[in-house]
């Protein structure tokens, strides 16, 4: 492929001037003009409309410009990628994650990542608020469960399981629910969501907690209530897995348990993902994937 004149042509289109294009490329105006003219001759097409005041692309030139711009961007990204591989990754990363999952899972993983990359700095903000990554200049966000449609890129890191459970002592006193409908006769404890989800005959069914005895926006708080035999809860595995294994909490309706939710890394859509961001993404996938 003969690339002669393409860089000059793109510069002229973007600058709307041979003189300004030459200044940007740090070459003479005459050379820019010769290269673009040679390109038009080689393609047997007029790409630019030239006047004494401004230079604009023809209809064909505009289409050709977009294709050339895309190719040049890809070449820039390829060169940047190779250059970054020769350097020790460094710089600051802005990361946000939900509070409890961040404390228990993400923070330890990030700490291990930092021991491997001593020149990288991480600012980890744990919040249950949905942060605007672009406006607040974050590199990555960890999100749990269903994702809303957006222009951000999502990469699946792993999965979480929702367990519906209570203490054995609670079930000894109130009986064991045999179906989702039986929950209406029980003391349920609501967290940040007033709705629980179940899989009934292959279909996701939402159960509304109209009979919640306690409502609390802290997973740790409602787990404690369940430990103290106050009622039934539905929480992700990272809250209750240890209690279930130790017998302090008992899982109910396992056949109606929904499929695992996703754990996602979300990041802004850009042409090039920096080496430090890519390294953290890959490390999170390695550590959080099933069986890790």
PDB file of C-alpha atoms in Angstrom:
ATOM      1  CA  UNK A   1       0.000   0.000   0.000  1.00  0.00           C
ATOM      2  CA  UNK A   2       1.365   3.398  -1.002  1.00  0.00           C
ATOM      3  CA  UNK A   3       0.792   5.815   1.910  1.00  0.00           C
ATOM      4  CA  UNK A   4       2.478   8.817   0.277  1.00  0.00           C
ATOM      5  CA  UNK A   5       0.353  11.947   0.670  1.00  0.00           C
ATOM      6  CA  UNK A   6      -2.172  10.456   3.097  1.00  0.00           C
ATOM      7  CA  UNK A   7      -0.824  12.136   6.239  1.00  0.00           C
ATOM      8  CA  UNK A   8      -0.610  15.444   4.388  1.00  0.00           C
ATOM      9  CA  UNK A   9      -4.132  15.044   2.967  1.00  0.00           C
ATOM     10  CA  UNK A  10      -5.605  14.320   6.424  1.00  0.00           C
ATOM     11  CA  UNK A  11      -3.811  17.337   7.901  1.00  0.00           C
ATOM     12  CA  UNK A  12      -5.142  19.625   5.171  1.00  0.00           C
ATOM     13  CA  UNK A  13      -8.728  18.429   5.698  1.00  0.00           C
ATOM     14  CA  UNK A  14      -8.465  18.934   9.453  1.00  0.00           C
ATOM     15  CA  UNK A  15      -6.748  22.319   9.231  1.00  0.00           C
ATOM     16  CA  UNK A  16      -8.745  23.554   6.203  1.00  0.00           C
ATOM     17  CA  UNK A  17      -5.484  25.039   4.945  1.00  0.00           C
ATOM     18  CA  UNK A  18      -2.279  23.920   3.221  1.00  0.00           C
ATOM     19  CA  UNK A  19      -0.303  26.482   5.219  1.00  0.00           C
ATOM     20  CA  UNK A  20      -1.674  25.390   8.596  1.00  0.00           C
ATOM     21  CA  UNK A  21      -1.255  21.721   7.659  1.00  0.00           C
ATOM     22  CA  UNK A  22       2.384  22.377   6.790  1.00  0.00           C
ATOM     23  CA  UNK A  23       2.897  24.153  10.110  1.00  0.00           C
ATOM     24  CA  UNK A  24       1.372  21.230  12.001  1.00  0.00           C
ATOM     25  CA  UNK A  25       3.536  18.695  10.134  1.00  0.00           C
ATOM     26  CA  UNK A  26       6.612  20.950  10.322  1.00  0.00           C
ATOM     27  CA  UNK A  27       7.280  20.757   6.603  1.00  0.00           C
ATOM     28  CA  UNK A  28       6.993  23.306   3.786  1.00  0.00           C
ATOM     29  CA  UNK A  29       3.663  24.303   2.290  1.00  0.00           C
ATOM     30  CA  UNK A  30       5.032  23.403  -1.131  1.00  0.00           C
ATOM     31  CA  UNK A  31       5.775  19.864  -0.039  1.00  0.00           C
ATOM     32  CA  UNK A  32       2.270  19.424   1.369  1.00  0.00           C
ATOM     33  CA  UNK A  33       0.791  20.666  -1.892  1.00  0.00           C
ATOM     34  CA  UNK A  34       3.002  18.354  -3.984  1.00  0.00           C
ATOM     35  CA  UNK A  35       2.158  15.300  -1.860  1.00  0.00           C
ATOM     36  CA  UNK A  36      -1.599  15.904  -1.963  1.00  0.00           C
ATOM     37  CA  UNK A  37      -1.547  16.587  -5.707  1.00  0.00           C
ATOM     38  CA  UNK A  38       0.438  13.386  -6.284  1.00  0.00           C
ATOM     39  CA  UNK A  39      -2.129  11.486  -4.193  1.00  0.00           C
ATOM     40  CA  UNK A  40      -5.008  12.838  -6.271  1.00  0.00           C
ATOM     41  CA  UNK A  41      -3.143  11.946  -9.479  1.00  0.00           C
ATOM     42  CA  UNK A  42      -2.460   8.417  -8.233  1.00  0.00           C
ATOM     43  CA  UNK A  43      -6.139   7.931  -7.307  1.00  0.00           C
ATOM     44  CA  UNK A  44      -7.387   9.707 -10.439  1.00  0.00           C
ATOM     45  CA  UNK A  45      -9.788  11.647  -8.202  1.00  0.00           C
ATOM     46  CA  UNK A  46     -10.168  15.209  -6.983  1.00  0.00           C
ATOM     47  CA  UNK A  47     -10.195  15.066  -3.177  1.00  0.00           C
ATOM     48  CA  UNK A  48     -10.107  18.771  -2.290  1.00  0.00           C
ATOM     49  CA  UNK A  49     -11.891  21.931  -3.344  1.00  0.00           C
ATOM     50  CA  UNK A  50      -9.297  24.710  -3.339  1.00  0.00           C
ATOM     51  CA  UNK A  51     -10.164  28.415  -3.012  1.00  0.00           C
ATOM     52  CA  UNK A  52      -8.086  31.402  -1.995  1.00  0.00           C
ATOM     53  CA  UNK A  53      -9.755  31.457   1.437  1.00  0.00           C
ATOM     54  CA  UNK A  54     -10.338  27.862   2.495  1.00  0.00           C
ATOM     55  CA  UNK A  55      -9.754  24.257   1.459  1.00  0.00           C
ATOM     56  CA  UNK A  56     -12.614  21.777   1.834  1.00  0.00           C
ATOM     57  CA  UNK A  57     -12.911  18.102   0.894  1.00  0.00           C
ATOM     58  CA  UNK A  58     -15.056  16.982  -2.005  1.00  0.00           C
ATOM     59  CA  UNK A  59     -17.795  14.448  -1.251  1.00  0.00           C
ATOM     60  CA  UNK A  60     -15.431  11.633  -2.253  1.00  0.00           C
ATOM     61  CA  UNK A  61     -12.599  13.342  -0.362  1.00  0.00           C
ATOM     62  CA  UNK A  62     -14.712  13.452   2.815  1.00  0.00           C
ATOM     63  CA  UNK A  63     -15.359   9.718   2.632  1.00  0.00           C
ATOM     64  CA  UNK A  64     -11.699   9.031   1.903  1.00  0.00           C
ATOM     65  CA  UNK A  65     -10.692  11.255   4.840  1.00  0.00           C
ATOM     66  CA  UNK A  66     -12.767   9.253   7.357  1.00  0.00           C
ATOM     67  CA  UNK A  67     -11.196   5.982   6.231  1.00  0.00           C
ATOM     68  CA  UNK A  68      -7.688   7.456   6.342  1.00  0.00           C
ATOM     69  CA  UNK A  69      -8.305   9.000   9.784  1.00  0.00           C
ATOM     70  CA  UNK A  70      -9.387   5.607  11.126  1.00  0.00           C
ATOM     71  CA  UNK A  71      -6.277   3.912   9.722  1.00  0.00           C
ATOM     72  CA  UNK A  72      -3.953   6.566  11.150  1.00  0.00           C
ATOM     73  CA  UNK A  73      -5.628   6.277  14.561  1.00  0.00           C
ATOM     74  CA  UNK A  74      -5.072   2.523  14.521  1.00  0.00           C
ATOM     75  CA  UNK A  75      -1.414   3.032  13.619  1.00  0.00           C
ATOM     76  CA  UNK A  76      -1.021   5.540  16.471  1.00  0.00           C
ATOM     77  CA  UNK A  77      -2.586   3.062  18.904  1.00  0.00           C
ATOM     78  CA  UNK A  78      -0.322   0.257  17.695  1.00  0.00           C
ATOM     79  CA  UNK A  79       2.801   2.386  18.128  1.00  0.00           C
ATOM     80  CA  UNK A  80       1.671   3.538  21.570  1.00  0.00           C
ATOM     81  CA  UNK A  81       0.978  -0.029  22.635  1.00  0.00           C
ATOM     82  CA  UNK A  82       4.458  -1.207  21.608  1.00  0.00           C
ATOM     83  CA  UNK A  83       6.109   1.780  23.290  1.00  0.00           C
ATOM     84  CA  UNK A  84       4.269   1.174  26.550  1.00  0.00           C
ATOM     85  CA  UNK A  85       5.385  -2.450  26.622  1.00  0.00           C
ATOM     86  CA  UNK A  86       8.960  -1.259  26.874  1.00  0.00           C
ATOM     87  CA  UNK A  87       8.254   0.849  29.946  1.00  0.00           C
ATOM     88  CA  UNK A  88       7.561  -0.045  33.555  1.00  0.00           C
ATOM     89  CA  UNK A  89       3.831   0.653  34.096  1.00  0.00           C
ATOM     90  CA  UNK A  90       3.364   3.745  36.232  1.00  0.00           C
ATOM     91  CA  UNK A  91       0.857   6.431  37.084  1.00  0.00           C
ATOM     92  CA  UNK A  92      -2.395   6.806  38.987  1.00  0.00           C
ATOM     93  CA  UNK A  93      -5.591   4.755  38.614  1.00  0.00           C
ATOM     94  CA  UNK A  94      -9.013   5.940  39.780  1.00  0.00           C
ATOM     95  CA  UNK A  95     -11.252   3.023  40.812  1.00  0.00           C
ATOM     96  CA  UNK A  96     -14.660   2.831  42.495  1.00  0.00           C
ATOM     97  CA  UNK A  97     -16.557  -0.163  43.906  1.00  0.00           C
ATOM     98  CA  UNK A  98     -19.555  -0.923  46.168  1.00  0.00           C
ATOM     99  CA  UNK A  99     -18.723  -0.615  49.867  1.00  0.00           C
ATOM    100  CA  UNK A 100     -18.973  -4.145  51.256  1.00  0.00           C
ATOM    101  CA  UNK A 101     -17.831  -5.961  48.120  1.00  0.00           C
ATOM    102  CA  UNK A 102     -15.025  -3.442  47.824  1.00  0.00           C
ATOM    103  CA  UNK A 103     -13.913  -3.936  51.423  1.00  0.00           C
ATOM    104  CA  UNK A 104     -14.020  -7.713  51.324  1.00  0.00           C
ATOM    105  CA  UNK A 105     -12.993  -8.564  47.781  1.00  0.00           C
ATOM    106  CA  UNK A 106     -11.710  -5.657  45.702  1.00  0.00           C
ATOM    107  CA  UNK A 107      -9.431  -3.905  48.227  1.00  0.00           C
ATOM    108  CA  UNK A 108      -7.347  -7.042  48.997  1.00  0.00           C
ATOM    109  CA  UNK A 109      -6.982  -7.771  45.265  1.00  0.00           C
ATOM    110  CA  UNK A 110      -5.914  -4.179  44.571  1.00  0.00           C
ATOM    111  CA  UNK A 111      -3.400  -4.354  47.411  1.00  0.00           C
ATOM    112  CA  UNK A 112      -1.871  -7.498  45.904  1.00  0.00           C
ATOM    113  CA  UNK A 113      -1.800  -5.813  42.490  1.00  0.00           C
ATOM    114  CA  UNK A 114       0.137  -2.875  43.938  1.00  0.00           C
ATOM    115  CA  UNK A 115       2.799  -5.183  45.354  1.00  0.00           C
ATOM    116  CA  UNK A 116       3.420  -6.424  41.809  1.00  0.00           C
ATOM    117  CA  UNK A 117       3.545  -2.933  40.268  1.00  0.00           C
ATOM    118  CA  UNK A 118       5.343  -0.567  42.659  1.00  0.00           C
ATOM    119  CA  UNK A 119       5.136   2.453  40.331  1.00  0.00           C
ATOM    120  CA  UNK A 120       1.345   2.359  39.971  1.00  0.00           C
ATOM    121  CA  UNK A 121      -0.849   4.337  42.388  1.00  0.00           C
ATOM    122  CA  UNK A 122      -4.532   3.534  43.005  1.00  0.00           C
ATOM    123  CA  UNK A 123      -7.245   5.763  44.432  1.00  0.00           C
ATOM    124  CA  UNK A 124     -10.032   3.383  45.504  1.00  0.00           C
ATOM    125  CA  UNK A 125     -13.359   5.012  46.367  1.00  0.00           C
ATOM    126  CA  UNK A 126     -15.871   2.659  48.011  1.00  0.00           C
ATOM    127  CA  UNK A 127     -19.421   3.900  47.576  1.00  0.00           C
ATOM    128  CA  UNK A 128     -22.837   2.452  46.797  1.00  0.00           C
ATOM    129  CA  UNK A 129     -23.634   5.492  44.660  1.00  0.00           C
ATOM    130  CA  UNK A 130     -23.421   5.097  40.877  1.00  0.00           C
ATOM    131  CA  UNK A 131     -20.480   7.302  39.946  1.00  0.00           C
ATOM    132  CA  UNK A 132     -20.282   9.097  36.587  1.00  0.00           C
ATOM    133  CA  UNK A 133     -16.930   7.774  35.373  1.00  0.00           C
ATOM    134  CA  UNK A 134     -16.399  10.293  32.607  1.00  0.00           C
ATOM    135  CA  UNK A 135     -17.423  13.380  34.565  1.00  0.00           C
ATOM    136  CA  UNK A 136     -15.464  12.386  37.695  1.00  0.00           C
ATOM    137  CA  UNK A 137     -12.469  11.067  35.744  1.00  0.00           C
ATOM    138  CA  UNK A 138     -12.514   7.442  36.929  1.00  0.00           C
ATOM    139  CA  UNK A 139     -10.631   4.760  35.026  1.00  0.00           C
ATOM    140  CA  UNK A 140     -12.700   1.814  36.270  1.00  0.00           C
ATOM    141  CA  UNK A 141     -15.825   0.993  38.259  1.00  0.00           C
ATOM    142  CA  UNK A 142     -16.865  -2.351  39.729  1.00  0.00           C
ATOM    143  CA  UNK A 143     -20.596  -2.998  39.280  1.00  0.00           C
ATOM    144  CA  UNK A 144     -22.685  -5.921  40.504  1.00  0.00           C
ATOM    145  CA  UNK A 145     -25.685  -7.640  38.961  1.00  0.00           C
ATOM    146  CA  UNK A 146     -27.764  -6.368  36.059  1.00  0.00           C
ATOM    147  CA  UNK A 147     -26.222  -3.538  34.041  1.00  0.00           C
ATOM    148  CA  UNK A 148     -28.179  -0.658  32.612  1.00  0.00           C
ATOM    149  CA  UNK A 149     -27.563   0.148  28.957  1.00  0.00           C
ATOM    150  CA  UNK A 150     -24.837   2.767  28.525  1.00  0.00           C
ATOM    151  CA  UNK A 151     -21.954   3.843  26.304  1.00  0.00           C
ATOM    152  CA  UNK A 152     -19.445   2.391  28.783  1.00  0.00           C
ATOM    153  CA  UNK A 153     -17.546  -0.822  28.076  1.00  0.00           C
ATOM    154  CA  UNK A 154     -18.248  -3.751  30.406  1.00  0.00           C
ATOM    155  CA  UNK A 155     -15.919  -6.672  31.078  1.00  0.00           C
ATOM    156  CA  UNK A 156     -17.179  -9.579  33.152  1.00  0.00           C
ATOM    157  CA  UNK A 157     -14.875 -10.351  36.068  1.00  0.00           C
ATOM    158  CA  UNK A 158     -16.778 -13.143  37.753  1.00  0.00           C
ATOM    159  CA  UNK A 159     -20.157 -13.903  39.275  1.00  0.00           C
ATOM    160  CA  UNK A 160     -22.046 -13.740  42.555  1.00  0.00           C
ATOM    161  CA  UNK A 161     -24.796 -15.952  43.943  1.00  0.00           C
ATOM    162  CA  UNK A 162     -27.862 -14.700  45.807  1.00  0.00           C
ATOM    163  CA  UNK A 163     -28.832 -16.884  48.779  1.00  0.00           C
ATOM    164  CA  UNK A 164     -32.170 -16.799  50.584  1.00  0.00           C
ATOM    165  CA  UNK A 165     -31.528 -17.919  54.152  1.00  0.00           C
ATOM    166  CA  UNK A 166     -32.207 -17.572  57.874  1.00  0.00           C
ATOM    167  CA  UNK A 167     -30.952 -19.122  61.085  1.00  0.00           C
ATOM    168  CA  UNK A 168     -31.837 -22.757  61.897  1.00  0.00           C
ATOM    169  CA  UNK A 169     -33.407 -21.459  65.122  1.00  0.00           C
ATOM    170  CA  UNK A 170     -35.779 -19.238  63.130  1.00  0.00           C
ATOM    171  CA  UNK A 171     -36.935 -22.201  61.038  1.00  0.00           C
ATOM    172  CA  UNK A 172     -37.396 -24.354  64.148  1.00  0.00           C
ATOM    173  CA  UNK A 173     -39.832 -21.764  65.457  1.00  0.00           C
ATOM    174  CA  UNK A 174     -41.587 -20.714  62.232  1.00  0.00           C
ATOM    175  CA  UNK A 175     -41.231 -23.705  59.912  1.00  0.00           C
ATOM    176  CA  UNK A 176     -39.447 -24.089  56.565  1.00  0.00           C
ATOM    177  CA  UNK A 177     -40.918 -22.366  53.479  1.00  0.00           C
ATOM    178  CA  UNK A 178     -41.560 -24.838  50.655  1.00  0.00           C
ATOM    179  CA  UNK A 179     -42.346 -22.288  47.941  1.00  0.00           C
ATOM    180  CA  UNK A 180     -41.967 -18.598  47.149  1.00  0.00           C
ATOM    181  CA  UNK A 181     -45.634 -18.081  48.078  1.00  0.00           C
ATOM    182  CA  UNK A 182     -44.909 -19.389  51.599  1.00  0.00           C
ATOM    183  CA  UNK A 183     -42.713 -16.332  52.257  1.00  0.00           C
ATOM    184  CA  UNK A 184     -45.872 -14.259  52.794  1.00  0.00           C
ATOM    185  CA  UNK A 185     -46.340 -16.125  56.102  1.00  0.00           C
ATOM    186  CA  UNK A 186     -42.798 -15.443  57.282  1.00  0.00           C
ATOM    187  CA  UNK A 187     -40.807 -12.558  58.751  1.00  0.00           C
ATOM    188  CA  UNK A 188     -38.640 -11.237  55.931  1.00  0.00           C
ATOM    189  CA  UNK A 189     -35.861  -8.697  56.273  1.00  0.00           C
ATOM    190  CA  UNK A 190     -35.353  -6.197  53.439  1.00  0.00           C
ATOM    191  CA  UNK A 191     -32.043  -4.671  52.376  1.00  0.00           C
ATOM    192  CA  UNK A 192     -31.435  -1.968  49.779  1.00  0.00           C
ATOM    193  CA  UNK A 193     -33.998  -3.625  47.491  1.00  0.00           C
ATOM    194  CA  UNK A 194     -37.620  -4.281  48.427  1.00  0.00           C
ATOM    195  CA  UNK A 195     -37.766  -7.082  45.866  1.00  0.00           C
ATOM    196  CA  UNK A 196     -36.300 -10.597  45.865  1.00  0.00           C
ATOM    197  CA  UNK A 197     -35.774 -12.691  42.761  1.00  0.00           C
ATOM    198  CA  UNK A 198     -36.408 -16.392  42.222  1.00  0.00           C
ATOM    199  CA  UNK A 199     -36.372 -18.861  39.349  1.00  0.00           C
ATOM    200  CA  UNK A 200     -39.793 -20.482  39.058  1.00  0.00           C
ATOM    201  CA  UNK A 201     -40.167 -23.016  36.236  1.00  0.00           C
ATOM    202  CA  UNK A 202     -37.319 -21.405  34.304  1.00  0.00           C
ATOM    203  CA  UNK A 203     -38.715 -17.899  34.642  1.00  0.00           C
ATOM    204  CA  UNK A 204     -37.375 -15.123  36.868  1.00  0.00           C
ATOM    205  CA  UNK A 205     -40.077 -14.121  39.360  1.00  0.00           C
ATOM    206  CA  UNK A 206     -39.898 -11.033  41.568  1.00  0.00           C
ATOM    207  CA  UNK A 207     -41.216 -11.270  45.112  1.00  0.00           C
ATOM    208  CA  UNK A 208     -42.132  -7.932  46.722  1.00  0.00           C
ATOM    209  CA  UNK A 209     -41.294  -7.644  50.408  1.00  0.00           C
ATOM    210  CA  UNK A 210     -44.550  -6.099  51.585  1.00  0.00           C
ATOM    211  CA  UNK A 211     -44.268  -7.954  54.899  1.00  0.00           C
ATOM    212  CA  UNK A 212     -40.711  -6.956  55.835  1.00  0.00           C
ATOM    213  CA  UNK A 213     -40.284  -6.814  59.598  1.00  0.00           C
ATOM    214  CA  UNK A 214     -37.027  -4.890  59.263  1.00  0.00           C
ATOM    215  CA  UNK A 215     -35.654  -2.700  56.490  1.00  0.00           C
ATOM    216  CA  UNK A 216     -32.009  -1.695  56.499  1.00  0.00           C
ATOM    217  CA  UNK A 217     -29.712  -0.376  53.742  1.00  0.00           C
ATOM    218  CA  UNK A 218     -26.752  -2.326  55.149  1.00  0.00           C
ATOM    219  CA  UNK A 219     -26.104  -5.931  54.154  1.00  0.00           C
ATOM    220  CA  UNK A 220     -24.011  -6.364  57.297  1.00  0.00           C
ATOM    221  CA  UNK A 221     -26.933  -5.092  59.358  1.00  0.00           C
ATOM    222  CA  UNK A 222     -29.540  -7.463  57.951  1.00  0.00           C
ATOM    223  CA  UNK A 223     -27.102 -10.398  58.104  1.00  0.00           C
ATOM    224  CA  UNK A 224     -26.738  -9.701  61.816  1.00  0.00           C
ATOM    225  CA  UNK A 225     -30.539  -9.660  62.150  1.00  0.00           C
ATOM    226  CA  UNK A 226     -30.734 -13.062  60.478  1.00  0.00           C
ATOM    227  CA  UNK A 227     -28.026 -14.429  62.784  1.00  0.00           C
ATOM    228  CA  UNK A 228     -30.176 -13.268  65.704  1.00  0.00           C
ATOM    229  CA  UNK A 229     -33.152 -15.265  64.389  1.00  0.00           C
ATOM    230  CA  UNK A 230     -35.240 -12.224  63.374  1.00  0.00           C
ATOM    231  CA  UNK A 231     -36.187 -13.469  59.918  1.00  0.00           C
ATOM    232  CA  UNK A 232     -35.271 -14.465  56.354  1.00  0.00           C
ATOM    233  CA  UNK A 233     -32.825 -12.529  54.199  1.00  0.00           C
ATOM    234  CA  UNK A 234     -31.621 -12.624  50.586  1.00  0.00           C
ATOM    235  CA  UNK A 235     -27.996 -11.549  50.166  1.00  0.00           C
ATOM    236  CA  UNK A 236     -25.023 -12.219  47.846  1.00  0.00           C
ATOM    237  CA  UNK A 237     -22.558 -14.957  48.722  1.00  0.00           C
ATOM    238  CA  UNK A 238     -19.806 -12.642  49.956  1.00  0.00           C
ATOM    239  CA  UNK A 239     -22.075 -11.613  52.859  1.00  0.00           C
ATOM    240  CA  UNK A 240     -23.318 -15.029  53.958  1.00  0.00           C
ATOM    241  CA  UNK A 241     -21.058 -17.803  52.566  1.00  0.00           C
ATOM    242  CA  UNK A 242     -19.103 -18.185  55.827  1.00  0.00           C
ATOM    243  CA  UNK A 243     -22.288 -18.295  57.926  1.00  0.00           C
ATOM    244  CA  UNK A 244     -23.849 -20.881  55.633  1.00  0.00           C
ATOM    245  CA  UNK A 245     -20.751 -23.053  55.764  1.00  0.00           C
ATOM    246  CA  UNK A 246     -20.591 -22.753  59.571  1.00  0.00           C
ATOM    247  CA  UNK A 247     -24.289 -23.614  59.958  1.00  0.00           C
ATOM    248  CA  UNK A 248     -25.272 -20.243  61.410  1.00  0.00           C
ATOM    249  CA  UNK A 249     -27.553 -19.647  58.413  1.00  0.00           C
ATOM    250  CA  UNK A 250     -29.546 -22.176  56.400  1.00  0.00           C
ATOM    251  CA  UNK A 251     -30.380 -21.810  52.697  1.00  0.00           C
ATOM    252  CA  UNK A 252     -33.994 -22.264  51.603  1.00  0.00           C
ATOM    253  CA  UNK A 253     -35.642 -22.763  48.211  1.00  0.00           C
ATOM    254  CA  UNK A 254     -32.417 -23.848  46.457  1.00  0.00           C
ATOM    255  CA  UNK A 255     -34.390 -25.062  43.418  1.00  0.00           C
ATOM    256  CA  UNK A 256     -35.764 -21.527  42.982  1.00  0.00           C
ATOM    257  CA  UNK A 257     -32.375 -19.836  43.239  1.00  0.00           C
ATOM    258  CA  UNK A 258     -31.734 -17.553  40.244  1.00  0.00           C
ATOM    259  CA  UNK A 259     -28.730 -17.933  37.983  1.00  0.00           C
ATOM    260  CA  UNK A 260     -25.577 -16.218  39.154  1.00  0.00           C
ATOM    261  CA  UNK A 261     -25.335 -12.446  38.719  1.00  0.00           C
ATOM    262  CA  UNK A 262     -22.385 -10.885  36.951  1.00  0.00           C
ATOM    263  CA  UNK A 263     -19.559  -8.935  38.528  1.00  0.00           C
ATOM    264  CA  UNK A 264     -18.363  -6.329  36.041  1.00  0.00           C
ATOM    265  CA  UNK A 265     -15.561  -3.878  35.422  1.00  0.00           C
ATOM    266  CA  UNK A 266     -16.913  -0.791  33.645  1.00  0.00           C
ATOM    267  CA  UNK A 267     -14.713   1.735  31.899  1.00  0.00           C
ATOM    268  CA  UNK A 268     -15.132   4.639  29.453  1.00  0.00           C
ATOM    269  CA  UNK A 269     -15.055   3.950  25.743  1.00  0.00           C
ATOM    270  CA  UNK A 270     -11.771   5.206  24.320  1.00  0.00           C
ATOM    271  CA  UNK A 271      -9.600   4.306  21.381  1.00  0.00           C
ATOM    272  CA  UNK A 272      -6.775   3.113  23.607  1.00  0.00           C
ATOM    273  CA  UNK A 273      -6.808   1.480  27.049  1.00  0.00           C
ATOM    274  CA  UNK A 274      -3.629   2.380  28.917  1.00  0.00           C
ATOM    275  CA  UNK A 275      -1.252  -0.353  29.995  1.00  0.00           C
ATOM    276  CA  UNK A 276      -1.900   0.191  33.716  1.00  0.00           C
ATOM    277  CA  UNK A 277      -5.692  -0.074  33.252  1.00  0.00           C
ATOM    278  CA  UNK A 278      -5.343  -3.184  31.113  1.00  0.00           C
ATOM    279  CA  UNK A 279      -3.002  -4.757  33.679  1.00  0.00           C
ATOM    280  CA  UNK A 280      -5.497  -4.157  36.492  1.00  0.00           C
ATOM    281  CA  UNK A 281      -8.376  -5.490  34.378  1.00  0.00           C
ATOM    282  CA  UNK A 282      -6.480  -8.682  33.579  1.00  0.00           C
ATOM    283  CA  UNK A 283      -5.457  -9.113  37.215  1.00  0.00           C
ATOM    284  CA  UNK A 284      -9.050  -8.674  38.424  1.00  0.00           C
ATOM    285  CA  UNK A 285     -10.252 -11.282  35.915  1.00  0.00           C
ATOM    286  CA  UNK A 286      -7.548 -13.705  37.044  1.00  0.00           C
ATOM    287  CA  UNK A 287      -8.365 -13.277  40.730  1.00  0.00           C
ATOM    288  CA  UNK A 288     -12.162 -13.083  40.548  1.00  0.00           C
ATOM    289  CA  UNK A 289     -12.937 -15.691  37.889  1.00  0.00           C
ATOM    290  CA  UNK A 290     -14.492 -18.992  39.099  1.00  0.00           C
ATOM    291  CA  UNK A 291     -11.922 -21.332  40.569  1.00  0.00           C
ATOM    292  CA  UNK A 292      -9.364 -18.581  41.170  1.00  0.00           C
TER     293      UNK A 292
END
